[in-house]
Coordinates of N, CA and C in Angstrom, one line a residue:
P1355 N 3.9 -8.9 13.0 CA 2.8 -9.8 12.6 C 2.1 -9.2 11.4
Q1356 N 1.6 -10.1 10.5 CA 0.9 -9.7 9.3 C -0.5 -9.2 9.7
F1357 N -1.0 -8.3 8.8 CA -2.4 -7.9 9.0 C -3.1 -8.0 7.6
F1358 N -4.4 -8.1 7.7 CA -5.2 -8.3 6.5 C -5.8 -7.0 6.1
F1359 N -5.7 -6.6 4.8 CA -6.3 -5.4 4.3 C -6.7 -5.5 2.9
E1360 N -8.0 -5.3 2.6 CA -8.6 -5.3 1.3 C -8.2 -6.5 0.5
G1361 N -8.2 -7.7 1.1 CA -8.0 -9.0 0.4 C -6.5 -9.4 0.4
Y1362 N -5.6 -8.6 1.0 CA -4.2 -9.0 1.0 C -3.6 -9.0 2.4
F1363 N -2.6 -9.8 2.6 CA -1.9 -9.8 3.8 C -0.7 -8.9 3.7
L1364 N -0.4 -8.0 4.6 CA 0.7 -7.1 4.6 C 1.6 -7.6 5.7
D1365 N 2.9 -7.5 5.4 CA 3.9 -7.9 6.4 C 4.1 -6.9 7.6
Y1366 N 4.1 -5.7 7.2 CA 4.4 -4.7 8.2 C 3.9 -3.3 7.7
R1367 N 3.3 -2.5 8.6 CA 2.8 -1.2 8.2 C 3.3 -0.2 9.2
A1368 N 3.5 1.0 8.6 CA 4.0 2.1 9.4 C 3.4 3.4 8.9
T1369 N 3.3 4.4 9.8 CA 3.0 5.7 9.5 C 4.1 6.6 9.9
V1370 N 4.6 7.3 8.9 CA 5.8 8.2 9.1 C 5.4 9.6 8.6
D1371 N 5.5 10.6 9.4 CA 5.1 12.0 9.1 C 3.8 12.0 8.4
G1372 N 2.8 11.3 8.9 CA 1.5 11.3 8.3 C 1.2 10.5 7.1
R1373 N 2.3 9.9 6.6 CA 2.1 9.0 5.3 C 2.1 7.6 5.7
R1374 N 1.2 6.8 5.1 CA 1.1 5.4 5.4 C 2.0 4.6 4.4
Y1375 N 2.7 3.6 5.0 CA 3.5 2.7 4.3 C 3.2 1.2 4.6
A1376 N 3.3 0.4 3.5 CA 3.1 -1.0 3.7 C 4.5 -1.6 3.3
V1377 N 5.1 -2.3 4.2 CA 6.5 -2.8 4.0 C 6.3 -4.3 3.7
E1378 N 6.7 -4.8 2.6 CA 6.6 -6.2 2.2 C 7.9 -6.8 2.3
C1379 N 8.0 -7.9 2.9 CA 9.2 -8.7 3.2 C 9.1 -10.1 2.6
D1380 N 9.9 -10.3 1.6 CA 9.9 -11.7 1.0 C 11.3 -11.9 0.5
G1381 N 11.6 -13.2 0.3 CA 13.0 -13.5 -0.2 C 13.2 -13.0 -1.6
A1382 N 14.5 -12.7 -1.9 CA 14.8 -12.1 -3.2 C 14.3 -12.9 -4.3
R1383 N 14.3 -14.2 -4.2 CA 13.8 -15.1 -5.3 C 12.4 -15.0 -5.6
Y1384 N 11.6 -14.6 -4.5 CA 10.2 -14.4 -4.7 C 9.9 -13.1 -5.5
H1385 N 10.6 -12.1 -5.3 CA 10.3 -10.8 -5.9 C 10.9 -10.6 -7.3
F1386 N 11.8 -11.4 -7.6 CA 12.5 -11.3 -8.9 C 12.4 -12.5 -9.7
V1387 N 12.2 -12.3 -11.0 CA 11.9 -13.5 -11.9 C 13.2 -14.3 -12.1
N1388 N 13.1 -15.6 -11.9 CA 14.2 -16.5 -12.0 C 15.5 -16.1 -11.2
G1389 N 15.3 -15.4 -10.1 CA 16.4 -15.0 -9.3 C 17.2 -13.8 -9.9
D1390 N 16.7 -13.3 -11.0 CA 17.4 -12.2 -11.7 C 17.1 -10.9 -10.9
M1391 N 18.1 -10.3 -10.4 CA 17.9 -9.1 -9.6 C 17.6 -7.8 -10.4
T1392 N 16.5 -7.9 -11.1 CA 16.0 -6.8 -11.9 C 14.8 -6.2 -11.2
N1393 N 14.2 -5.2 -11.7 CA 13.0 -4.7 -11.1 C 11.7 -5.3 -11.6
R1394 N 11.8 -6.4 -12.3 CA 10.6 -7.1 -12.8 C 9.9 -7.9 -11.7
R1395 N 8.9 -7.3 -11.1 CA 8.2 -8.0 -10.1 C 7.1 -8.8 -10.6
L1396 N 6.6 -9.7 -9.8 CA 5.5 -10.6 -10.2 C 4.2 -9.8 -10.4
G1397 N 3.4 -10.3 -11.3 CA 2.1 -9.6 -11.6 C 1.2 -9.4 -10.4
R1398 N 1.2 -10.4 -9.5 CA 0.3 -10.2 -8.3 C 0.8 -9.1 -7.4
D1399 N 2.1 -8.9 -7.4 CA 2.7 -7.8 -6.6 C 2.3 -6.5 -7.1
V1400 N 2.3 -6.4 -8.5 CA 1.9 -5.1 -9.1 C 0.5 -4.8 -8.8
L1401 N -0.4 -5.8 -8.9 CA -1.8 -5.6 -8.6 C -2.0 -5.2 -7.1
K1402 N -1.3 -5.9 -6.2 CA -1.4 -5.6 -4.8 C -1.0 -4.2 -4.5
D1403 N 0.1 -3.7 -5.2 CA 0.6 -2.4 -5.0 C -0.4 -1.4 -5.4
R1404 N -1.1 -1.6 -6.5 CA -2.1 -0.7 -7.1 C -3.3 -0.5 -6.1
V1405 N -3.7 -1.7 -5.5 CA -4.8 -1.6 -4.6 C -4.4 -0.8 -3.3
L1406 N -3.2 -1.1 -2.8 CA -2.8 -0.4 -1.6 C -2.6 1.1 -1.9
E1407 N -2.0 1.4 -3.0 CA -1.8 2.8 -3.4 C -3.2 3.6 -3.5
K1408 N -4.2 2.9 -4.0 CA -5.5 3.4 -4.1 C -6.0 3.9 -2.7
Y1409 N -5.6 3.2 -1.6 CA -6.0 3.5 -0.3 C -5.0 4.3 0.5
G1410 N -4.1 4.9 -0.2 CA -3.1 5.8 0.4 C -1.9 5.2 0.9
Y1411 N -1.6 4.0 0.6 CA -0.3 3.4 1.1 C 0.8 3.6 0.0
K1412 N 2.0 3.8 0.5 CA 3.2 3.7 -0.3 C 3.8 2.3 0.0
V1413 N 4.0 1.5 -1.0 CA 4.6 0.2 -0.8 C 6.1 0.2 -0.9
V1414 N 6.7 -0.4 0.1 CA 8.2 -0.5 0.1 C 8.5 -2.0 0.2
R1415 N 9.4 -2.5 -0.6 CA 9.7 -3.9 -0.6 C 11.2 -4.1 -0.1
V1416 N 11.3 -5.0 0.8 CA 12.7 -5.3 1.4 C 12.9 -6.8 1.4
V1417 N 14.1 -7.2 1.2 CA 14.4 -8.6 1.3 C 14.3 -9.1 2.7
Y1418 N 13.5 -10.2 2.8 CA 13.2 -10.7 4.2 C 14.5 -11.0 5.0
E1419 N 15.5 -11.6 4.4 CA 16.7 -12.0 5.1 C 17.4 -10.8 5.7
K1420 N 17.3 -9.7 5.0 CA 17.9 -8.4 5.6 C 17.0 -7.8 6.7
F1421 N 15.7 -7.8 6.4 CA 14.8 -7.2 7.4 C 14.7 -8.0 8.7
E1422 N 14.8 -9.3 8.6 CA 14.7 -10.2 9.8 C 15.9 -9.9 10.7
K1423 N 17.0 -9.5 10.3 CA 18.2 -9.3 11.1 C 18.1 -8.0 11.9
I1424 N 17.2 -7.1 11.5 CA 17.1 -5.8 12.2 C 16.3 -6.0 13.5
R1425 N 16.9 -5.5 14.6 CA 16.3 -5.7 15.9 C 15.1 -4.7 16.1
D1426 N 15.4 -3.4 15.9 CA 14.3 -2.4 16.1 C 13.7 -2.1 14.8
K1427 N 12.8 -2.9 14.3 CA 12.2 -2.7 13.0 C 11.4 -1.4 12.9
E1428 N 10.7 -1.0 13.9 CA 10.0 0.3 13.8 C 10.9 1.5 13.6
K1429 N 12.0 1.5 14.4 CA 13.0 2.6 14.2 C 13.6 2.5 12.8
W1430 N 14.0 1.3 12.3 CA 14.6 1.2 11.0 C 13.7 1.7 9.9
V1431 N 12.4 1.3 10.0 CA 11.4 1.7 9.0 C 11.3 3.3 9.1
N1432 N 11.1 3.8 10.3 CA 11.0 5.3 10.4 C 12.2 6.0 9.8
D1433 N 13.4 5.5 10.2 CA 14.6 6.1 9.7 C 14.7 6.0 8.1
M1434 N 14.4 4.9 7.6 CA 14.5 4.6 6.2 C 13.5 5.5 5.4
L1435 N 12.4 5.7 5.9 CA 11.3 6.4 5.2 C 11.3 7.9 5.3
R1436 N 12.2 8.4 6.2 CA 12.2 9.9 6.3 C 13.0 10.5 5.3

């Protein structure tokens, strides 16, 4: 479930080895300009990342379609972030 933090909705959050993570899950077309699989994220994502980083979060972006297929999301997040 999403949660609200400092004016933003976050898709998933986790704490791994004392570090806080915000995991954002959206379709690939949302995070990339014109469906181009480059690292050019939308301006609002950049601003959101800066706000979250100010509060000690590391932001991780994953494609929703991939994340949705994972049964044990907490284990996957913990394994991925170690």
